[in-house]
């Protein structure tokens, strides 16, 4: 693909957005506050994810942070003042409804996205920031990154689906340990626990992560979406039902041009390799 980087208007300076070669890069942009969440930032993120869902130019979504942090979750200074970004203490119903809407538009939307999603964890990912990273399909971390729940440390139990996501990814025992002790894991331990897929030197994270995102963007989009769908079904249906669904989608995909084009590319690659062997290159 040729480079065609395009800066996008996200609706807020607190979220940077750009589209290049099918990859939508969304960057939290409050570096002085370790990218702690604001309602403005979350609304912008939700709007970008809603747009990306049906935008053909977007093939992959990448989430990262500006500066030295990924996302610190809730702003401790706001909490210390007894406030919430969703409303005042005297408005519990409004706060509840507003946060539910925000969560569904962000972490839930990331998890349910039919398009591949990648979190590039360039620094600390804490609380709701951790949940947003966990909601992505794949997570790559910088060597200096840390991942932590943080909720119990401030007398909270979790939001943005963090408890569900941790239980899904780690199992109940590990999830409880991380949450109950408000643990913080470094990048290597996070890799060992299975919270991240790989760890890169800090100065290589963005390059390596975007290279993998572009590889997915160049892949068969319908097949990649179907793979995500099959994996999601595996947690709620039995083997026979899932295998039957695989067959139906398999037959459907084999009748499509995407499959035929992929096979042609594969055969061309094999022919080129065989030619190089014959010519001694």
Coordinates of C-alpha atoms in Angstrom, one line a residue:
X1 CA 0.0 0.0 0.0
X2 CA 1.1 3.5 -0.7
X3 CA 1.4 5.9 2.2
X4 CA -1.5 8.3 2.5
X5 CA -1.5 9.6 6.0
X6 CA -4.5 11.8 6.8
X7 CA -5.0 13.7 10.1
X8 CA -8.6 13.5 11.2
X9 CA -10.7 15.8 13.3
X10 CA -11.5 13.8 16.4
X11 CA -13.6 16.5 18.0
X12 CA -11.1 17.1 20.8
X13 CA -7.4 18.0 21.2
X14 CA -7.4 15.3 23.9
X15 CA -7.6 12.6 21.3
X16 CA -5.4 12.6 18.2
X17 CA -6.6 10.6 15.2
X18 CA -4.9 9.8 11.9
X19 CA -5.6 7.3 9.1
X20 CA -2.9 5.8 7.0
X21 CA -2.9 2.7 4.8
X22 CA -6.1 1.4 6.3
X23 CA -4.9 1.9 9.9
X24 CA -6.8 4.3 12.2
X25 CA -4.4 5.4 14.9
X26 CA -6.1 6.9 18.0
X27 CA -3.8 8.5 20.5
X28 CA -4.8 9.7 24.0
X29 CA -3.4 13.2 24.3
X30 CA -3.1 14.5 27.9
X31 CA 0.5 13.6 28.4
X32 CA 1.0 15.9 31.5
X33 CA -1.8 14.0 33.2
X34 CA -0.5 10.6 32.0
X35 CA -3.5 10.6 29.6
X36 CA -6.0 10.4 32.4
X37 CA -9.5 10.2 31.0
X38 CA -11.9 13.1 30.6
X39 CA -15.5 13.0 29.3
X40 CA -14.4 15.0 26.3
X41 CA -11.6 12.4 25.5
X42 CA -14.0 9.5 25.9
X43 CA -16.7 11.1 23.8
X44 CA -14.2 11.7 21.1
X45 CA -13.0 8.1 21.3
X46 CA -16.6 6.8 21.1
X47 CA -17.3 9.0 18.1
X48 CA -14.2 7.7 16.3
X49 CA -15.0 4.1 17.0
X50 CA -18.6 4.6 15.8
X51 CA -17.4 6.2 12.6
X52 CA -14.8 3.5 12.1
X53 CA -17.3 0.7 12.4
X54 CA -18.8 1.4 9.0
X55 CA -16.0 3.3 7.3
X56 CA -14.5 1.2 4.5
X57 CA -11.2 3.0 4.6
X58 CA -10.6 1.8 8.2
X59 CA -9.4 -1.8 8.2
X60 CA -7.6 -1.8 11.6
X61 CA -7.8 0.3 14.8
X62 CA -4.8 1.1 16.9
X63 CA -5.0 2.7 20.3
X64 CA -2.0 4.3 22.1
X65 CA -1.0 7.2 24.3
X66 CA 1.0 10.4 23.9
X67 CA 4.1 11.0 25.9
X68 CA 5.3 8.5 28.5
X69 CA 2.0 6.9 29.4
X70 CA -0.8 4.9 27.8
X71 CA -3.7 5.9 30.0
X72 CA -3.9 6.4 33.7
X73 CA -7.6 5.8 33.9
X74 CA -9.6 8.0 36.2
X75 CA -8.1 11.4 37.1
X76 CA -7.0 11.2 40.8
X77 CA -7.2 14.9 41.1
X78 CA -10.9 14.9 40.1
X79 CA -11.5 12.1 42.6
X80 CA -9.8 13.9 45.4
X81 CA -12.1 16.8 44.9
X82 CA -15.1 14.5 45.3
X83 CA -16.2 14.9 41.7
X84 CA -16.8 12.7 38.7
X85 CA -16.4 13.5 35.1
X86 CA -19.9 12.1 34.6
X87 CA -21.7 14.4 37.0
X88 CA -22.0 15.5 40.6
X89 CA -22.5 13.2 43.6
X90 CA -26.1 14.6 43.8
X91 CA -26.9 13.1 40.4
X92 CA -26.3 9.3 40.7
X93 CA -28.9 8.3 38.1
X94 CA -27.4 10.7 35.5
X95 CA -23.9 9.7 36.3
X96 CA -24.8 6.0 36.0
X97 CA -26.6 6.5 32.7
X98 CA -23.8 8.7 31.3
X99 CA -21.0 6.3 32.2
X100 CA -22.9 3.3 30.8
X101 CA -23.3 5.1 27.5
X102 CA -19.6 6.0 27.5
X103 CA -18.4 2.5 28.3
X104 CA -20.6 1.0 25.6
X105 CA -19.2 3.4 23.0
X106 CA -15.6 2.7 24.0
X107 CA -14.5 -0.5 25.7
X108 CA -17.5 -2.5 24.7
X109 CA -17.3 -1.2 21.1
X110 CA -13.6 -2.1 21.0
X111 CA -14.3 -5.6 22.2
X112 CA -17.2 -6.1 19.7
X113 CA -15.5 -4.5 16.8
X114 CA -15.6 -6.6 13.6
X115 CA -12.3 -5.0 12.6
X116 CA -9.0 -6.0 14.3
X117 CA -8.0 -3.7 17.2
X118 CA -4.5 -3.3 18.7
X119 CA -3.3 -1.5 21.8
X120 CA 0.2 -0.2 21.9
X121 CA 0.9 0.2 25.6
X122 CA 3.7 2.8 25.6
X123 CA 3.7 3.4 29.4
X124 CA 1.4 2.9 32.4
X125 CA -2.1 1.5 31.7
X126 CA -4.1 1.7 34.9
X127 CA -7.8 1.2 35.8
X128 CA -10.1 2.1 33.0
X129 CA -7.0 2.7 30.9
X130 CA -6.1 -0.9 31.4
X131 CA -9.6 -2.0 30.5
X132 CA -9.5 -0.1 27.2
X133 CA -6.2 -1.9 26.4
X134 CA -7.7 -5.3 27.4
X135 CA -10.7 -4.7 25.2
X136 CA -8.5 -4.7 22.1
X137 CA -7.7 -8.0 20.3
X138 CA -4.0 -7.7 20.6
X139 CA -1.7 -5.8 23.0
X140 CA 1.9 -4.9 22.5
X141 CA 3.8 -3.2 25.3
X142 CA 6.9 -1.1 25.5
X143 CA 9.6 -2.6 27.8
X144 CA 9.0 0.3 30.3
X145 CA 5.3 -0.2 30.4
X146 CA 3.3 -1.2 33.5
X147 CA -0.2 -2.6 33.7
X148 CA -2.3 -2.3 36.8
X149 CA -5.9 -2.5 38.0
X150 CA -5.5 0.3 40.6
X151 CA -9.2 0.3 41.6
X152 CA -8.9 -1.2 45.1
X153 CA -6.2 1.3 45.9
X154 CA -8.8 4.1 45.6
X155 CA -11.6 2.2 47.1
X156 CA -13.3 1.2 43.9
X157 CA -14.2 -2.2 42.3
X158 CA -13.7 -1.6 38.6
X159 CA -15.4 -0.2 35.5
X160 CA -15.2 -0.2 31.7
X161 CA -15.6 -4.0 31.9
X162 CA -12.2 -4.5 33.6
X163 CA -13.3 -7.3 35.9
X164 CA -15.0 -9.2 33.0
X165 CA -12.0 -8.7 30.7
X166 CA -9.5 -9.8 33.3
X167 CA -11.5 -12.8 34.2
X168 CA -11.8 -13.7 30.5
X169 CA -8.1 -13.2 29.8
X170 CA -6.5 -14.5 33.0
X171 CA -9.1 -16.7 34.7
X172 CA -10.7 -16.0 38.1
X173 CA -7.6 -16.7 40.3
X174 CA -5.2 -14.4 38.5
X175 CA -7.9 -11.8 38.0
X176 CA -8.8 -11.7 41.7
X177 CA -5.1 -11.4 42.7
X178 CA -4.6 -8.5 40.3
X179 CA -7.7 -6.7 41.4
X180 CA -7.8 -7.4 45.1
X181 CA -4.2 -6.4 45.7
X182 CA -4.4 -3.5 43.1
X183 CA -1.2 -5.0 41.6
X184 CA 1.0 -3.4 39.0
X185 CA 2.8 -5.7 36.6
X186 CA 5.8 -4.7 34.5
X187 CA 5.9 -5.5 30.8
X188 CA 7.8 -8.8 31.1
X189 CA 5.5 -10.2 33.8
X190 CA 2.5 -9.0 31.9
X191 CA 3.8 -11.0 29.0
X192 CA 4.2 -14.1 31.2
X193 CA 0.7 -13.7 32.5
X194 CA -0.7 -13.4 29.0
X195 CA -1.9 -9.8 29.4
X196 CA 0.2 -8.7 26.4
X197 CA 1.2 -10.5 23.2
X198 CA 4.7 -9.2 22.9
X199 CA 7.2 -6.6 24.4
X200 CA 9.4 -4.3 22.4
X201 CA 12.0 -1.7 23.3
X202 CA 10.4 1.6 23.9
X203 CA 11.7 3.2 20.7
X204 CA 10.5 0.3 18.6
X205 CA 7.0 -0.1 19.9
X206 CA 5.2 2.2 17.5
X207 CA 7.1 1.0 14.5
X208 CA 6.6 -2.6 15.2
X209 CA 3.0 -2.2 16.3
X210 CA 2.0 -0.3 13.2
X211 CA 3.9 -2.7 10.9
X212 CA 1.7 -5.5 12.3
X213 CA -1.4 -3.3 12.0
X214 CA -0.6 -2.6 8.3
X215 CA -0.1 -6.4 7.7
X216 CA -3.7 -6.9 9.0
X217 CA -5.0 -4.0 7.0
X218 CA -3.6 -5.7 3.9
X219 CA -5.2 -9.0 4.8
X220 CA -8.6 -10.5 3.8
X221 CA -11.0 -8.3 5.8
X222 CA -14.0 -10.6 5.6
X223 CA -12.0 -13.6 6.7
X224 CA -10.4 -11.7 9.6
X225 CA -13.8 -10.5 10.8
X226 CA -15.1 -14.0 10.6
X227 CA -12.2 -15.3 12.7
X228 CA -13.1 -12.8 15.4
X229 CA -16.7 -13.9 15.2
X230 CA -15.8 -17.6 15.5
X231 CA -13.6 -17.0 18.6
X232 CA -16.3 -14.9 20.2
X233 CA -18.9 -17.7 19.7
X234 CA -16.5 -20.3 21.2
X235 CA -17.1 -18.9 24.7
X236 CA -20.9 -19.2 24.5
X237 CA -21.6 -22.3 22.3
X238 CA -20.5 -25.9 22.2
X239 CA -18.0 -27.4 19.8
X240 CA -20.5 -28.9 17.3
X241 CA -22.4 -25.6 17.0
X242 CA -19.2 -23.7 16.5
X243 CA -17.8 -26.2 14.0
X244 CA -21.1 -26.1 12.0
X245 CA -20.9 -22.3 11.9
X246 CA -17.3 -22.5 10.7
X247 CA -18.4 -24.7 7.8
X248 CA -21.2 -22.3 6.7
X249 CA -18.9 -19.4 6.8
X250 CA -16.1 -21.4 5.0
X251 CA -18.4 -22.2 2.1
X252 CA -19.5 -18.6 1.9
X253 CA -16.0 -17.3 1.9
X254 CA -14.8 -19.7 -0.7
X255 CA -17.4 -18.3 -3.1
X256 CA -16.0 -14.8 -2.7
X257 CA -13.4 -12.9 -4.7
X258 CA -11.4 -12.2 -1.5
X259 CA -10.6 -15.9 -1.2
X260 CA -9.7 -16.3 -4.9
X261 CA -7.4 -13.3 -4.8
X262 CA -5.7 -14.6 -1.7
X263 CA -5.1 -17.9 -3.3
X264 CA -3.7 -16.3 -6.4
X265 CA -1.3 -14.2 -4.3
X266 CA -0.2 -17.4 -2.5
X267 CA 0.4 -19.3 -5.7
X268 CA 2.3 -16.3 -7.2
X269 CA 4.5 -16.3 -4.1
X270 CA 5.2 -20.0 -4.4
X271 CA 6.0 -19.7 -8.1
X272 CA 8.4 -16.8 -7.4
X273 CA 10.2 -18.9 -4.7
X274 CA 10.5 -21.9 -6.9
X275 CA 11.9 -19.7 -9.7
X276 CA 14.5 -18.3 -7.4
X277 CA 15.5 -21.8 -6.4
X278 CA 15.9 -22.9 -10.0
X279 CA 18.0 -19.9 -10.9
X280 CA 20.1 -20.2 -7.8
X281 CA 19.3 -16.8 -6.4

